[in-house]
XYZ file of C-alpha atoms in Angstrom:
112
model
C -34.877 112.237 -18.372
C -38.028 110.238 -17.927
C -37.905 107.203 -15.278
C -39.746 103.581 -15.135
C -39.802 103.377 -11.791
C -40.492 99.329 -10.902
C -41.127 99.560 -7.203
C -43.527 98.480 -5.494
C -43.353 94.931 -7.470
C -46.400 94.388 -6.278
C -48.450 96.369 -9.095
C -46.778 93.872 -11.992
C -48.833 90.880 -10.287
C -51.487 88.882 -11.779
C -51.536 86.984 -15.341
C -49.115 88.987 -18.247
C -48.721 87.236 -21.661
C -46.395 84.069 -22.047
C -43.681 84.112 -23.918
C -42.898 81.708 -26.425
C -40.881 81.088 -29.359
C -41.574 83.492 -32.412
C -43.294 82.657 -35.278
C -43.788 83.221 -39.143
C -47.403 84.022 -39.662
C -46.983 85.986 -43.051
C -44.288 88.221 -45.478
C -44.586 90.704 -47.530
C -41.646 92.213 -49.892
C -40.225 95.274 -50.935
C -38.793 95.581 -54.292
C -36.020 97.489 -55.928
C -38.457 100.294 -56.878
C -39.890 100.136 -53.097
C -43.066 98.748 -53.999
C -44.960 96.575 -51.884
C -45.585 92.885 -52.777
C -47.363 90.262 -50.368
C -44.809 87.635 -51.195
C -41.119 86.820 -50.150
C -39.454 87.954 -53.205
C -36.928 89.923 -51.439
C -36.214 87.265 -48.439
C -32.057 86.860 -48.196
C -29.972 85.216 -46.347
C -27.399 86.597 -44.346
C -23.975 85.616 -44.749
C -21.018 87.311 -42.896
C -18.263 88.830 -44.668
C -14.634 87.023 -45.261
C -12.322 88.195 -43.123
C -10.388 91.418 -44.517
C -13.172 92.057 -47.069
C -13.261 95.553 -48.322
C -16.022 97.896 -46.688
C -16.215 100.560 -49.307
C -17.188 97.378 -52.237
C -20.569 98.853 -54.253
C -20.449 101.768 -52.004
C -20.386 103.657 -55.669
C -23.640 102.204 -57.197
C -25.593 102.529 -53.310
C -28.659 104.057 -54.085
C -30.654 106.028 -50.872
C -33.634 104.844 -49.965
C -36.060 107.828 -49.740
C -37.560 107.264 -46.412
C -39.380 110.209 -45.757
C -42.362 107.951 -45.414
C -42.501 105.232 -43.353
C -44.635 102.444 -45.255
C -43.655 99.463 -42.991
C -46.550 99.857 -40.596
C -49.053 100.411 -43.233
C -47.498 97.537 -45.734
C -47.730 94.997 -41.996
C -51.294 95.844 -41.428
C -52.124 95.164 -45.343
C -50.491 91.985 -44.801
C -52.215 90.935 -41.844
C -55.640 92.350 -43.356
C -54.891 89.589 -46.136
C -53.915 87.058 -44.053
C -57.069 87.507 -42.449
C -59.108 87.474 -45.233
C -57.525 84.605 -47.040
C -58.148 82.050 -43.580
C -61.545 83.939 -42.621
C -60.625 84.153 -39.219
C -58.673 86.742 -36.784
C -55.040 86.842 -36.044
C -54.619 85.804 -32.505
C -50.856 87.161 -31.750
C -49.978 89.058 -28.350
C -47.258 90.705 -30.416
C -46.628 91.283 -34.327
C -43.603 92.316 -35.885
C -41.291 92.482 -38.619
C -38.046 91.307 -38.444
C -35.126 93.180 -37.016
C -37.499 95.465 -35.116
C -37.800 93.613 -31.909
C -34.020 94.261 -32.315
C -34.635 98.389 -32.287
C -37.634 98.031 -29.202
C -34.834 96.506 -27.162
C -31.994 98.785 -28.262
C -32.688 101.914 -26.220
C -32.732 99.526 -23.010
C -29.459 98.251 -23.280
C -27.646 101.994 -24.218
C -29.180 103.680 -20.624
């Protein structure tokens, strides 16, 4: 099992990036076909589920996702490539993401 040893503290002085609230810079979309669209066509709101509601509702018409490939770093970079080109200058960002994965970074920290 591979260690992160943080001793001495020492070695983690000096100036690190601040951290500050996140921030929308652009979307893009997937739709039901998985096709990539720079727009927020499939942007939903979640809502949580009534109390007693019944798990196993549309788990007949579920269609699989073939994820074989992973697009979402490729469709991110095409998005920031036109973000770029539509404001002709370079996005400044210490960290870019897409939603929910910050979520999967930090995972793995919290199950050790």
């Amino acid at each position: 099992m591979s260690r992160f040893e943080i001793h001495p503290l020492e070695r983690f002085a000096g100036s690190s990036a601040a951290i500050r609230r996140p921030k929308e810079i652009a979307y893009f979309s997937y739709d039901d076909n998985h096709q990539y669209h720079l727009d927020d066509r499939s942007l939903r709101y979640y809502w949580p589920p009534q109390l007693g509601a019944d798990l196993s509702k549309g788990f007949d018409t579920f269609h699989q996702l073939d994820d074989t490939a992973d697009d979402h770093l490729d469709s991110l970079l095409k998005t920031l490539m036109a973000l770029e080109g539509e404001t002709g200058t370079k996005c400044e960002a210490d960290i870019i993401t897409w939603r929910g994965m910050m979520t999967k970074v930090n995972l793995p920290t919290q199950q050790i």
